[in-house]
Amino acid sequence: MSDSTAHFSEMMQGQGVRAPYESYNDWFSQQDPARLAKKSDEAEAFFRRTGITFNVYGQADAEERLIPFDLVPRIMAASEWGKLAKGIDQRVRAINAFLHDIYNRQEILRAGVIPVDLIAQNDAFLPQMIEFSPPGDVYTHIVGTDIVRTGEDEFFVLEDNARTPSGVSYMLENRETMLQMFPELFSGNKVQRVSDYPKNLRASLEASAPASCEGRPCVVVLTPGIHNSAYYEHSFLADQMGVELVEGHDLRVVDGHIAMRTTRGYKVVDVIYRRVDDEFLDPLTFDPDSMLGVPGIMDVYRAGNITIANAPGTGVADDKAIYSYMPDIVEFYTGEKALLKNVETFRCSEPDTLQYVLDNLADLVVKEVHGSGGYGMLVGPAATKQEVADFAQKLRAKPHGYIAQPTLSLSTVPIFTDAGLAPRHVDLRPFALVSPSGVDITPGGLTRVALTEGSLVVNSSQGGGTKDTWVLEG
Amino acid sequence: MLGKTAGGLFWMFRSLERAENTARLIEAGFRIALTRSSDPASDWKSVIVTSAGQMGYEAKHDGYDSARVTDYLLRDGDNPSSVLSVMKSARDNARLVRTALTTEVWSAVNETWMLLTDVLKDPVPETDLPQVLATIRHQSALVRGALHGTMLRNDIYDFARLGTFVERADSTARIIDVKYYALLPAPSFVGSRMDNVQWETLLRSVSAHRSFRWATNGDYSAANIADFLILDRRMPRSLAFCAAQICDNLEYLAEEYGQETDSLTQARALKARLKDRDINTIFEEGLHEFLNSILTDTGRLGLQIEQDYRFNG
């Protein structure tokens, strides 16, 4: 196995193996590659039969695709994870404090820590949320923080996904697949469990029910429908939690509450885990053409009769322009230095910075402030001259729509190929649950891997795959 | 349960039933046309008429033959009742109600859909047709087995079964109606080669040519065949059997929900019309008229179920 020395390898160290991978490496060296290849095919067949697929937007031919699963786990020691988890905990608490502040007293603006324009001009800022506090002041019940690693002790937050982060079903299915394929691995390695996530998610959502709710709260998952790219995940989570999976047309306002249409009439709902974007939530308040939402739900929400998770308007905390201020935001609300580092970020809205970005475009990664899924971004070092030139035009036309970051030297974890193990770049999306009773972070998360040699783009929509992620017992 | 989920289950199982019935129709048509038909075009036409697809078919084709009819019924995306169309609908509905299905049922439907989209991606040559039809039958059995073996007998199961039997009653009534003239007691034709062919088509269309022999000791006559297909409670595709099943499932729902619905009243009436009857009274009433009124009742019952259990709000 060869690795370019420029990137941090999470498995290899010189000629040896890093401690967390020792036991795995012993096992792997005794395996017959042909058997592993067969297992890999079996896993793919299993995913397809189970319908663990996603839909790719803008591609007519392939309606449903698999996210490739790689059978080499990504392994972290308890000590490595402990530091990360502490940092995530601090960060999600700060994000919730920030959201509450921004929609109420706006102390952080008064203190001049972040520019007023950043909020005032932000499409994700919802005036409907002003002077309203959701139950327990929790705005982001589910957060998926994207983290990359560049060295032994070098972790950076790449994005705070505080709206409707997806991917947790893959975290769970990947573990399940590994357990079925290689049960022996789990007796030799003490791996922290992820399977409690659905139970914890339900508990966390129930704990966030409105004060007016009596008895056990009724939780539902709201999906845009079977054609949504993450529909599998929506149905999986509803199924695992044992709650109903609803669409907008299953819900309506009845006597000041949200209720779902059942075979026996309307039944009151207390908590909606929605996987529908803000602008589609309520056609009376937001996009009037939306068929995905519930007319009048925002009135019910403001009256305190329903919990929407995540709260509307959380996007103001996770766009890429706000991101650059996160270290200041963490410090402002927690009084402590941010435990997790930010990637250096150039705000193209600032004229001097824009010039710097344009001059160094070939070395930078440029992203849309409101983009996601790896669409509309430029990876300078991987782009052709023409692509760089085209992107420069877009950037000049709308500088405030972009931020730029240095190209990070992402860590690698090997994947299983026909030629044996081969290093590929990875990132990590751990999932944090926030409720009035606290923050709960599932050990590990979803590891995404760029399957193409040298590629830094891990998004599933751009040919990325996933791995099971192990956090070993301490 | 969500009304939408009840509707999804109902339509998922209607679609699965329709896929199976369509395959059975093609099989009967294929067999007859291949072995004995003196007028294959008219035999294929009656297959299309039975599938309620005459208008759609004739908008695309100007004549009837084996290749075009089988392709229209198996693969044509413009035909909402083609096997491919209904399998897609069954699978879409299964995704919609994924949380109400066991893993086994879901996997069986998903696998069936993957397999059939592959098998039916190109026109099926005549030599492969028996194999393809066998695959469809086999997969239907798989789904049915998963349903019976793994699902709780609760409202979820009831809505699934209602979809199956409403569709089946509709299909059986249609099959008999298209050939009703062959069953009319017209002494001069009885025993003619013509009638034998028609009767066999009828029995094969509901996969009952063997069970008929067992049940009646091979006593082929118009009255016996009509009695078997309409009134015989032992025969799982007869109208009486379907009506009894619909009624049972609505009774279970009424019991579970503690509320009797209009659909139950209608189902009881339908069941009563088919119980303890002499086939000759149906001939006196007029077979065609009788079948038409059964089709109307079944259609109305389907809509009433949809309304009573709030499929669409």
Short mmCIF file of N, CA, C and O in Angstrom, two decimals, chain A residues 109-207:
data_model
loop_
_atom_site.label_atom_id
_atom_site.label_comp_id
_atom_site.label_asym_id
_atom_site.label_seq_id
_atom_site.Cartn_x
_atom_site.Cartn_y
_atom_site.Cartn_z
N LEU A 109 -25.20 41.58 17.95
CA LEU A 109 -25.11 42.68 16.98
C LEU A 109 -24.76 43.97 17.71
O LEU A 109 -23.93 44.76 17.25
N ARG A 110 -25.42 44.16 18.84
CA ARG A 110 -25.13 45.38 19.62
C ARG A 110 -23.68 45.43 20.05
O ARG A 110 -23.08 46.50 20.13
N ALA A 111 -23.12 44.26 20.36
CA ALA A 111 -21.72 44.22 20.79
C ALA A 111 -20.77 44.37 19.61
O ALA A 111 -19.56 44.46 19.78
N GLY A 112 -21.32 44.37 18.40
CA GLY A 112 -20.49 44.56 17.21
C GLY A 112 -19.62 43.36 16.88
O GLY A 112 -18.62 43.49 16.18
N VAL A 113 -19.99 42.19 17.37
CA VAL A 113 -19.17 41.01 17.09
C VAL A 113 -19.35 40.54 15.65
O VAL A 113 -18.42 40.11 15.00
N ILE A 114 -20.59 40.63 15.18
CA ILE A 114 -20.79 40.34 13.76
C ILE A 114 -21.56 41.51 13.13
O ILE A 114 -22.34 42.18 13.81
N PRO A 115 -21.31 41.77 11.84
CA PRO A 115 -21.94 42.92 11.20
C PRO A 115 -23.47 42.72 11.06
O PRO A 115 -23.93 41.62 10.77
N VAL A 116 -24.21 43.81 11.29
CA VAL A 116 -25.66 43.76 11.21
C VAL A 116 -26.12 43.29 9.82
O VAL A 116 -27.07 42.52 9.69
N ASP A 117 -25.40 43.71 8.79
CA ASP A 117 -25.77 43.36 7.41
C ASP A 117 -25.87 41.85 7.19
O ASP A 117 -26.70 41.38 6.43
N LEU A 118 -25.00 41.16 7.87
CA LEU A 118 -24.94 39.72 7.69
C LEU A 118 -26.25 39.06 8.07
O LEU A 118 -26.64 38.03 7.51
N ILE A 119 -26.96 39.67 9.02
CA ILE A 119 -28.26 39.16 9.43
C ILE A 119 -29.36 39.82 8.60
O ILE A 119 -30.23 39.15 8.03
N ALA A 120 -29.29 41.13 8.52
CA ALA A 120 -30.35 41.89 7.86
C ALA A 120 -30.51 41.48 6.39
O ALA A 120 -31.62 41.44 5.87
N GLN A 121 -29.39 41.15 5.74
CA GLN A 121 -29.44 40.82 4.32
C GLN A 121 -29.55 39.32 4.08
O GLN A 121 -29.42 38.87 2.95
N ASN A 122 -29.77 38.58 5.15
CA ASN A 122 -29.71 37.13 5.03
C ASN A 122 -31.09 36.54 4.76
O ASN A 122 -32.02 36.70 5.54
N ASP A 123 -31.21 35.87 3.61
CA ASP A 123 -32.50 35.27 3.24
C ASP A 123 -32.98 34.24 4.26
O ASP A 123 -34.17 33.98 4.39
N ALA A 124 -32.03 33.61 4.95
CA ALA A 124 -32.40 32.55 5.89
C ALA A 124 -32.93 33.13 7.20
O ALA A 124 -33.46 32.40 8.04
N PHE A 125 -32.76 34.43 7.40
CA PHE A 125 -33.29 35.06 8.62
C PHE A 125 -34.79 35.26 8.44
O PHE A 125 -35.25 35.90 7.50
N LEU A 126 -35.60 34.67 9.34
CA LEU A 126 -37.05 34.74 9.19
C LEU A 126 -37.66 35.72 10.18
O LEU A 126 -37.62 35.48 11.39
N PRO A 127 -38.24 36.80 9.67
CA PRO A 127 -38.88 37.77 10.57
C PRO A 127 -39.97 37.12 11.42
O PRO A 127 -40.24 37.58 12.53
N GLN A 128 -40.58 36.04 10.91
CA GLN A 128 -41.65 35.35 11.66
C GLN A 128 -41.14 34.77 12.97
O GLN A 128 -41.95 34.42 13.83
N MET A 129 -39.84 34.64 13.11
CA MET A 129 -39.28 34.03 14.32
C MET A 129 -38.91 35.06 15.37
O MET A 129 -38.51 34.72 16.48
N ILE A 130 -39.02 36.35 15.01
CA ILE A 130 -38.61 37.40 15.95
C ILE A 130 -39.50 37.38 17.19
O ILE A 130 -40.72 37.23 17.10
N GLU A 131 -38.85 37.51 18.33
CA GLU A 131 -39.52 37.54 19.63
C GLU A 131 -40.37 36.30 19.88
O GLU A 131 -41.45 36.35 20.45
N PHE A 132 -39.85 35.18 19.40
CA PHE A 132 -40.51 33.90 19.69
C PHE A 132 -39.44 32.95 20.22
O PHE A 132 -38.33 32.92 19.71
N SER A 133 -39.80 32.20 21.26
CA SER A 133 -38.85 31.22 21.80
C SER A 133 -39.46 29.83 21.74
O SER A 133 -40.48 29.58 22.36
N PRO A 134 -38.82 28.94 21.00
CA PRO A 134 -39.34 27.56 20.96
C PRO A 134 -39.13 26.86 22.31
O PRO A 134 -38.33 27.33 23.12
N PRO A 135 -39.83 25.76 22.57
CA PRO A 135 -39.72 25.06 23.85
C PRO A 135 -38.27 24.79 24.23
O PRO A 135 -37.51 24.26 23.42
N GLY A 136 -37.88 25.18 25.42
CA GLY A 136 -36.52 24.97 25.91
C GLY A 136 -35.48 25.79 25.17
O GLY A 136 -34.29 25.54 25.32
N ASP A 137 -35.93 26.76 24.38
CA ASP A 137 -35.02 27.56 23.55
C ASP A 137 -34.15 26.70 22.64
O ASP A 137 -33.02 27.04 22.32
N VAL A 138 -34.68 25.56 22.25
CA VAL A 138 -33.92 24.70 21.33
C VAL A 138 -34.37 25.01 19.91
O VAL A 138 -35.55 24.93 19.59
N TYR A 139 -33.39 25.36 19.08
CA TYR A 139 -33.68 25.64 17.67
C TYR A 139 -33.23 24.50 16.78
O TYR A 139 -33.91 24.11 15.84
N THR A 140 -32.05 23.99 17.09
CA THR A 140 -31.49 22.94 16.23
C THR A 140 -31.51 21.62 16.99
O THR A 140 -30.58 21.28 17.70
N HIS A 141 -32.58 20.87 16.82
CA HIS A 141 -32.70 19.60 17.53
C HIS A 141 -31.77 18.55 16.96
O HIS A 141 -31.35 17.65 17.66
N ILE A 142 -31.48 18.67 15.69
CA ILE A 142 -30.58 17.72 15.04
C ILE A 142 -29.52 18.52 14.28
O ILE A 142 -29.85 19.36 13.44
N VAL A 143 -28.26 18.28 14.59
CA VAL A 143 -27.17 18.97 13.90
C VAL A 143 -26.20 17.93 13.35
O VAL A 143 -25.91 16.92 14.00
N GLY A 144 -25.74 18.15 12.13
CA GLY A 144 -24.71 17.28 11.55
C GLY A 144 -23.51 18.13 11.18
O GLY A 144 -23.50 18.78 10.15
N THR A 145 -22.51 18.14 12.05
CA THR A 145 -21.35 19.03 11.87
C THR A 145 -20.31 18.35 10.98
O THR A 145 -19.83 17.27 11.31
N ASP A 146 -19.99 18.98 9.86
CA ASP A 146 -19.00 18.37 8.97
C ASP A 146 -17.59 18.71 9.45
O ASP A 146 -17.24 19.88 9.61
N ILE A 147 -16.80 17.66 9.65
CA ILE A 147 -15.47 17.83 10.21
C ILE A 147 -14.44 17.16 9.31
O ILE A 147 -14.68 16.06 8.80
N VAL A 148 -13.32 17.85 9.13
CA VAL A 148 -12.23 17.24 8.37
C VAL A 148 -10.99 17.23 9.25
O VAL A 148 -10.86 17.98 10.21
N ARG A 149 -10.09 16.36 8.90
CA ARG A 149 -8.88 16.18 9.69
C ARG A 149 -7.69 16.37 8.77
O ARG A 149 -7.70 15.91 7.63
N THR A 150 -6.65 17.01 9.29
CA THR A 150 -5.46 17.20 8.45
C THR A 150 -4.21 16.69 9.14
O THR A 150 -3.14 16.68 8.53
N GLY A 151 -4.33 16.31 10.40
CA GLY A 151 -3.14 15.82 11.10
C GLY A 151 -3.53 15.12 12.38
O GLY A 151 -4.72 15.01 12.69
N GLU A 152 -2.54 14.64 13.10
CA GLU A 152 -2.77 13.87 14.31
C GLU A 152 -3.76 14.60 15.22
O GLU A 152 -4.69 14.00 15.75
N ASP A 153 -3.57 15.89 15.38
CA ASP A 153 -4.41 16.64 16.31
C ASP A 153 -5.12 17.79 15.62
O ASP A 153 -5.55 18.73 16.26
N GLU A 154 -5.20 17.71 14.33
CA GLU A 154 -5.75 18.84 13.57
C GLU A 154 -7.13 18.50 13.02
O GLU A 154 -7.26 17.78 12.03
N PHE A 155 -8.17 18.99 13.70
CA PHE A 155 -9.54 18.81 13.22
C PHE A 155 -10.14 20.19 12.91
O PHE A 155 -9.94 21.14 13.67
N PHE A 156 -10.85 20.27 11.82
CA PHE A 156 -11.49 21.54 11.47
C PHE A 156 -12.98 21.30 11.20
O PHE A 156 -13.35 20.28 10.61
N VAL A 157 -13.79 22.26 11.61
CA VAL A 157 -15.20 22.21 11.21
C VAL A 157 -15.30 22.82 9.82
O VAL A 157 -14.80 23.92 9.58
N LEU A 158 -15.94 22.09 8.92
CA LEU A 158 -16.08 22.58 7.56
C LEU A 158 -17.42 23.28 7.39
O LEU A 158 -17.54 24.28 6.70
N GLU A 159 -18.46 22.70 8.00
CA GLU A 159 -19.80 23.27 7.90
C GLU A 159 -20.58 22.89 9.14
O GLU A 159 -20.43 21.80 9.65
N ASP A 160 -21.45 23.82 9.57
CA ASP A 160 -22.40 23.46 10.64
C ASP A 160 -23.74 23.25 9.96
O ASP A 160 -24.38 24.21 9.56
N ASN A 161 -24.16 22.01 9.82
CA ASN A 161 -25.46 21.79 9.16
C ASN A 161 -26.56 21.85 10.21
O ASN A 161 -26.81 20.88 10.91
N ALA A 162 -27.20 23.00 10.28
CA ALA A 162 -28.17 23.23 11.36
C ALA A 162 -29.60 23.26 10.84
O ALA A 162 -30.52 23.55 11.59
N ARG A 163 -29.79 22.97 9.55
CA ARG A 163 -31.16 22.99 9.01
C ARG A 163 -31.76 21.60 9.06
O ARG A 163 -32.38 21.23 10.05
N THR A 164 -31.54 20.82 8.02
CA THR A 164 -32.04 19.46 8.05
C THR A 164 -30.94 18.51 7.56
O THR A 164 -30.97 18.03 6.45
N PRO A 165 -29.95 18.29 8.42
CA PRO A 165 -28.83 17.46 7.99
C PRO A 165 -29.29 16.04 7.69
O PRO A 165 -30.15 15.50 8.38
N SER A 166 -28.73 15.44 6.64
CA SER A 166 -29.12 14.07 6.29
C SER A 166 -27.90 13.16 6.39
O SER A 166 -26.79 13.61 6.58
N GLY A 167 -28.15 11.89 6.28
CA GLY A 167 -27.06 10.91 6.25
C GLY A 167 -27.03 9.96 7.42
O GLY A 167 -26.31 8.98 7.41
N VAL A 168 -27.85 10.24 8.44
CA VAL A 168 -27.77 9.42 9.65
C VAL A 168 -28.22 7.98 9.38
O VAL A 168 -27.74 7.03 10.00
N SER A 169 -29.12 7.80 8.39
CA SER A 169 -29.56 6.43 8.09
C SER A 169 -28.39 5.61 7.55
O SER A 169 -28.31 4.41 7.78
N TYR A 170 -27.47 6.27 6.85
CA TYR A 170 -26.31 5.55 6.34
C TYR A 170 -25.37 5.16 7.47
O TYR A 170 -24.77 4.09 7.46
N MET A 171 -25.25 6.07 8.46
CA MET A 171 -24.45 5.73 9.63
C MET A 171 -24.97 4.42 10.24
O MET A 171 -24.20 3.52 10.57
N LEU A 172 -26.30 4.32 10.36
CA LEU A 172 -26.90 3.16 11.02
C LEU A 172 -26.85 1.92 10.13
O LEU A 172 -26.52 0.82 10.59
N GLU A 173 -27.17 2.08 8.85
CA GLU A 173 -27.17 0.93 7.94
C GLU A 173 -25.75 0.41 7.70
O GLU A 173 -25.54 -0.79 7.54
N ASN A 174 -24.77 1.33 7.66
CA ASN A 174 -23.39 0.89 7.46
C ASN A 174 -22.94 0.00 8.61
O ASN A 174 -22.28 -1.03 8.40
N ARG A 175 -23.30 0.38 9.83
CA ARG A 175 -22.92 -0.44 10.97
C ARG A 175 -23.62 -1.79 10.91
O ARG A 175 -23.01 -2.84 11.11
N GLU A 176 -24.90 -1.75 10.58
CA GLU A 176 -25.67 -2.99 10.50
C GLU A 176 -25.05 -3.93 9.46
O GLU A 176 -24.92 -5.14 9.68
N THR A 177 -24.67 -3.36 8.33
CA THR A 177 -24.06 -4.16 7.27
C THR A 177 -22.75 -4.78 7.73
O THR A 177 -22.47 -5.95 7.49
N MET A 178 -21.94 -3.98 8.42
CA MET A 178 -20.66 -4.50 8.91
C MET A 178 -20.88 -5.62 9.92
O MET A 178 -20.17 -6.63 9.92
N LEU A 179 -21.87 -5.44 10.78
CA LEU A 179 -22.17 -6.47 11.79
C LEU A 179 -22.57 -7.78 11.12
O LEU A 179 -22.22 -8.85 11.58
N GLN A 180 -23.32 -7.66 10.03
CA GLN A 180 -23.76 -8.87 9.35
C GLN A 180 -22.64 -9.52 8.55
O GLN A 180 -22.53 -10.74 8.49
N MET A 181 -21.79 -8.68 7.92
CA MET A 181 -20.75 -9.23 7.06
C MET A 181 -19.58 -9.79 7.86
O MET A 181 -19.04 -10.83 7.54
N PHE A 182 -19.18 -9.04 8.89
CA PHE A 182 -17.96 -9.41 9.64
C PHE A 182 -18.21 -9.40 11.14
O PHE A 182 -17.57 -8.62 11.87
N PRO A 183 -19.08 -10.27 11.62
CA PRO A 183 -19.37 -10.24 13.05
C PRO A 183 -18.12 -10.43 13.90
O PRO A 183 -18.00 -9.86 14.99
N GLU A 184 -17.15 -11.20 13.36
CA GLU A 184 -15.96 -11.49 14.16
C GLU A 184 -15.17 -10.23 14.49
O GLU A 184 -14.47 -10.16 15.51
N LEU A 185 -15.28 -9.22 13.62
CA LEU A 185 -14.54 -7.97 13.87
C LEU A 185 -15.00 -7.30 15.15
O LEU A 185 -14.23 -6.60 15.82
N PHE A 186 -16.28 -7.50 15.48
CA PHE A 186 -16.82 -6.77 16.63
C PHE A 186 -16.58 -7.50 17.94
O PHE A 186 -16.82 -6.94 19.00
N SER A 187 -16.11 -8.75 17.85
CA SER A 187 -15.70 -9.37 19.11
C SER A 187 -14.24 -9.02 19.40
O SER A 187 -13.84 -8.96 20.55
N GLY A 188 -13.46 -8.76 18.36
CA GLY A 188 -12.06 -8.40 18.55
C GLY A 188 -11.85 -6.93 18.85
O GLY A 188 -10.84 -6.54 19.43
N ASN A 189 -12.80 -6.10 18.44
CA ASN A 189 -12.69 -4.66 18.67
C ASN A 189 -13.90 -4.21 19.46
O ASN A 189 -15.02 -4.54 19.09
N LYS A 190 -13.70 -3.47 20.52
CA LYS A 190 -14.83 -2.95 21.28
C LYS A 190 -15.25 -1.62 20.66
O LYS A 190 -14.60 -0.60 20.87
N VAL A 191 -16.31 -1.67 19.87
CA VAL A 191 -16.75 -0.49 19.14
C VAL A 191 -17.97 0.11 19.84
O VAL A 191 -18.91 -0.62 20.18
N GLN A 192 -17.95 1.42 20.06
CA GLN A 192 -19.10 2.06 20.72
C GLN A 192 -20.32 2.00 19.82
O GLN A 192 -20.24 2.18 18.61
N ARG A 193 -21.47 1.77 20.46
CA ARG A 193 -22.71 1.55 19.70
C ARG A 193 -23.27 2.82 19.07
O ARG A 193 -23.19 3.90 19.65
N VAL A 194 -23.87 2.66 17.90
CA VAL A 194 -24.60 3.79 17.29
C VAL A 194 -26.10 3.49 17.24
O VAL A 194 -26.91 4.37 16.95
N SER A 195 -26.46 2.24 17.52
CA SER A 195 -27.83 1.78 17.25
C SER A 195 -28.90 2.44 18.13
O SER A 195 -30.08 2.29 17.87
N ASP A 196 -28.46 3.16 19.17
CA ASP A 196 -29.45 3.83 20.02
C ASP A 196 -29.98 5.12 19.39
O ASP A 196 -30.87 5.76 19.95
N TYR A 197 -29.40 5.51 18.28
CA TYR A 197 -29.77 6.82 17.72
C TYR A 197 -31.28 7.01 17.54
O TYR A 197 -31.82 8.03 18.00
N PRO A 198 -32.00 6.08 16.90
CA PRO A 198 -33.43 6.33 16.70
C PRO A 198 -34.19 6.51 18.03
O PRO A 198 -35.05 7.37 18.14
N LYS A 199 -33.83 5.69 19.02
CA LYS A 199 -34.47 5.79 20.33
C LYS A 199 -34.16 7.16 20.96
O LYS A 199 -35.05 7.83 21.48
N ASN A 200 -32.89 7.55 20.86
CA ASN A 200 -32.50 8.85 21.42
C ASN A 200 -33.15 10.01 20.68
O ASN A 200 -33.51 11.02 21.28
N LEU A 201 -33.28 9.84 19.36
CA LEU A 201 -33.91 10.90 18.56
C LEU A 201 -35.36 11.08 19.01
O LEU A 201 -35.83 12.20 19.23
N ARG A 202 -36.05 9.96 19.19
CA ARG A 202 -37.45 10.07 19.61
C ARG A 202 -37.54 10.71 20.99
O ARG A 202 -38.36 11.60 21.23
N ALA A 203 -36.67 10.25 21.91
CA ALA A 203 -36.69 10.81 23.27
C ALA A 203 -36.41 12.31 23.23
O ALA A 203 -37.05 13.11 23.93
N SER A 204 -35.46 12.69 22.39
CA SER A 204 -35.06 14.07 22.29
C SER A 204 -36.20 14.93 21.72
O SER A 204 -36.47 16.04 22.20
N LEU A 205 -36.89 14.40 20.73
CA LEU A 205 -38.02 15.12 20.13
C LEU A 205 -39.17 15.21 21.13
O LEU A 205 -39.83 16.25 21.25
N GLU A 206 -39.41 14.12 21.85
CA GLU A 206 -40.49 14.14 22.84
C GLU A 206 -40.20 15.16 23.94
O GLU A 206 -41.10 15.86 24.41
N ALA A 207 -38.91 15.24 24.32
CA ALA A 207 -38.54 16.19 25.38
C ALA A 207 -38.71 17.64 24.91
O ALA A 207 -38.76 18.56 25.72
#
